[in-house]
XYZ file of C-alpha atoms in Angstrom:
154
model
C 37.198 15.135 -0.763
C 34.515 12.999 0.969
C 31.213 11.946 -0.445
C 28.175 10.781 1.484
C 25.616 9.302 -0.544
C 23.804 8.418 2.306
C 22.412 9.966 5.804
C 21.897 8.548 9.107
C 18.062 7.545 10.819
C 16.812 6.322 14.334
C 13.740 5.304 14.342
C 11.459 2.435 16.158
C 7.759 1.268 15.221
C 5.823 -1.630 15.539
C 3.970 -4.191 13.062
C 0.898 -6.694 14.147
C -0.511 -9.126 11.204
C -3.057 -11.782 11.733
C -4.915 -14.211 10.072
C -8.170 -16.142 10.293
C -9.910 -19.040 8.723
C -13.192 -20.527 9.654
C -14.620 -22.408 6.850
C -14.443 -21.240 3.330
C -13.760 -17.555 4.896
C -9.932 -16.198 5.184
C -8.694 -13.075 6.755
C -5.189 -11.791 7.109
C -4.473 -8.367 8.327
C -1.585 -6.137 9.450
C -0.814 -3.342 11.073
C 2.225 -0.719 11.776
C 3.503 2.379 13.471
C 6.579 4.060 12.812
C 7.900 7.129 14.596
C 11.579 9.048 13.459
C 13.917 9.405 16.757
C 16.513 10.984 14.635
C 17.759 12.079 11.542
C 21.130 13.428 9.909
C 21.000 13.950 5.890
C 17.594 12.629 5.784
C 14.628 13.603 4.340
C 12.935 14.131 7.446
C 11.086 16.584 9.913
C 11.128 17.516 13.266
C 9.608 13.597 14.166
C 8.418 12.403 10.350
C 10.377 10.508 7.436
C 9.296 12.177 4.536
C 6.838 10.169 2.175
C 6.400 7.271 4.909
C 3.209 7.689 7.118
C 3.235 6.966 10.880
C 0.273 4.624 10.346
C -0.386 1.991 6.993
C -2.731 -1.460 7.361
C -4.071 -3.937 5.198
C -6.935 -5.952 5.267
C -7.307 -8.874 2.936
C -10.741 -11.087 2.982
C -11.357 -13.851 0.829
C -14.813 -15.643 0.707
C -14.724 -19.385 -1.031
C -18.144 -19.503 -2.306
C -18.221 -22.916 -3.975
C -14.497 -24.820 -4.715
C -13.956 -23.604 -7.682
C -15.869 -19.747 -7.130
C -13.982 -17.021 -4.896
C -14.586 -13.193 -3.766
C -12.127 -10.843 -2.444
C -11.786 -8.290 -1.180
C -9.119 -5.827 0.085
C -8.961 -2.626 2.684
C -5.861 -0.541 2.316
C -4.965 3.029 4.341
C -1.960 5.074 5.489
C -1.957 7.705 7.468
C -1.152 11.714 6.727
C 2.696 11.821 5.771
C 5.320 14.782 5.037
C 6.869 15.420 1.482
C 8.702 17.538 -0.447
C 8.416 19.316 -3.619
C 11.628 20.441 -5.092
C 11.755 22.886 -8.066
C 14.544 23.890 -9.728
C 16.135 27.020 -8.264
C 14.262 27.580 -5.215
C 13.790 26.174 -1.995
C 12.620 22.751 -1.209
C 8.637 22.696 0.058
C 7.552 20.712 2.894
C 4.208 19.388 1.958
C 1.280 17.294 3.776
C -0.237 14.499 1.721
C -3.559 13.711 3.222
C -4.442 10.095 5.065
C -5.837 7.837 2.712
C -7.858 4.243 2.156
C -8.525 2.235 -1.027
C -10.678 -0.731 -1.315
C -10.465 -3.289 -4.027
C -12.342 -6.162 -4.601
C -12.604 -8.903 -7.359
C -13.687 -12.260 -8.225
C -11.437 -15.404 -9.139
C -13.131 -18.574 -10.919
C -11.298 -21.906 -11.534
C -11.853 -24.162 -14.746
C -8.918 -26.358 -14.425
C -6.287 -26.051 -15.545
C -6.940 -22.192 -16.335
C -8.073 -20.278 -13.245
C -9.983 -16.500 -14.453
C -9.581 -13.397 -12.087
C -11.648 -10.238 -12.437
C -10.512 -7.626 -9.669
C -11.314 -3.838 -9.677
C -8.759 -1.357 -7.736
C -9.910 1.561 -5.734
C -13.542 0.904 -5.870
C -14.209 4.269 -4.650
C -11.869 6.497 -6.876
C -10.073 7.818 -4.148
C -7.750 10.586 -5.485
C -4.911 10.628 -3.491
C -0.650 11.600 -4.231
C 2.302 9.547 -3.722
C 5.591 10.332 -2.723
C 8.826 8.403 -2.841
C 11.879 9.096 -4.828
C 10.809 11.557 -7.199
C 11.073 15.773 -7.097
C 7.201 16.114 -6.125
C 4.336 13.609 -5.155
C 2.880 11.612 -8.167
C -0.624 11.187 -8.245
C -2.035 7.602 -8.426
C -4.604 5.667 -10.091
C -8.294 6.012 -9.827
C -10.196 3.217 -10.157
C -8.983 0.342 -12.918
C -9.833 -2.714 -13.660
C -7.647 -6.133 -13.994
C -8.382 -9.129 -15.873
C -5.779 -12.027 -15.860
C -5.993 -15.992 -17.207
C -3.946 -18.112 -15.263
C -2.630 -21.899 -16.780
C -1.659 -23.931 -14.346
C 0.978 -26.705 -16.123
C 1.408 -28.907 -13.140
């Protein structure tokens, strides 16, 4: 008896990140492209890896107001991408999960040795699913808020 836990997959992409600083502004950003050559006991179609989208970026700004007084923002987006939704009993479903951005932004203020960081995630409540290693795309977050205190001990 032979098991095989695990399929085969060609694929190629690319991947460009950059940053930038000029002053008391920062910028670092990347993107990537991915594209399926072929598949064998993969979740995959015709030329898409299931739950991984052809295009995904970042965008990460940062804006130093004062030494101690930061704001930052963040850009996030993928592309459309292929799922599937398995039910018990009946034939696995080949889904399309819309493209999608989310943009956070927050605000991080330094009173040494404790450093406080406001940041609030998708700004614009973008309702969007997930999929991965589950039986059907999850659905994510709308917008939430984070509030952290950071002690620095050295």
């Amino acid at each position: 008896m032979f098991y095989d836990n695990s399929g085969q997959m060609k694929n190629w992409g690319i991947e460009i990140s950059g940053s930038y600083l000029l002053n008391k502004f920062q910028a670092r950003f990347n993107v990537e492209y991915q594209k399926l050559i072929s598949a064998e006991n993969y979740t995959a179609s015709e030329k898409k890896i299931h739950n991984i989208p052809e295009w995904s970026g970042n965008f990460n700004g940062v804006y130093n107001f004062t030494k101690n007084f930061s704001v930052i923002g963040h850009l996030n987006f993928f592309s459309k991408q292929e799922s599937l939704e398995m039910k018990f009993g009946e034939p696995d479903v080949e889904i399309e999960l819309p493209a999608r951005a989310t943009v956070d932004a927050g605000v991080s203020y330094k009173l040494n040795p404790v450093t406080l960081k406001f940041n609030m995630n998708n700004i614009l409540n973008t309702t969007y699913d997930q999929g991965g290693a589950s039986i059907a795309p999850i659905r994510q977050r709308g917008r939430w808020f984070m509030f952290s205190v950071k002690y620095n001990i050295f």
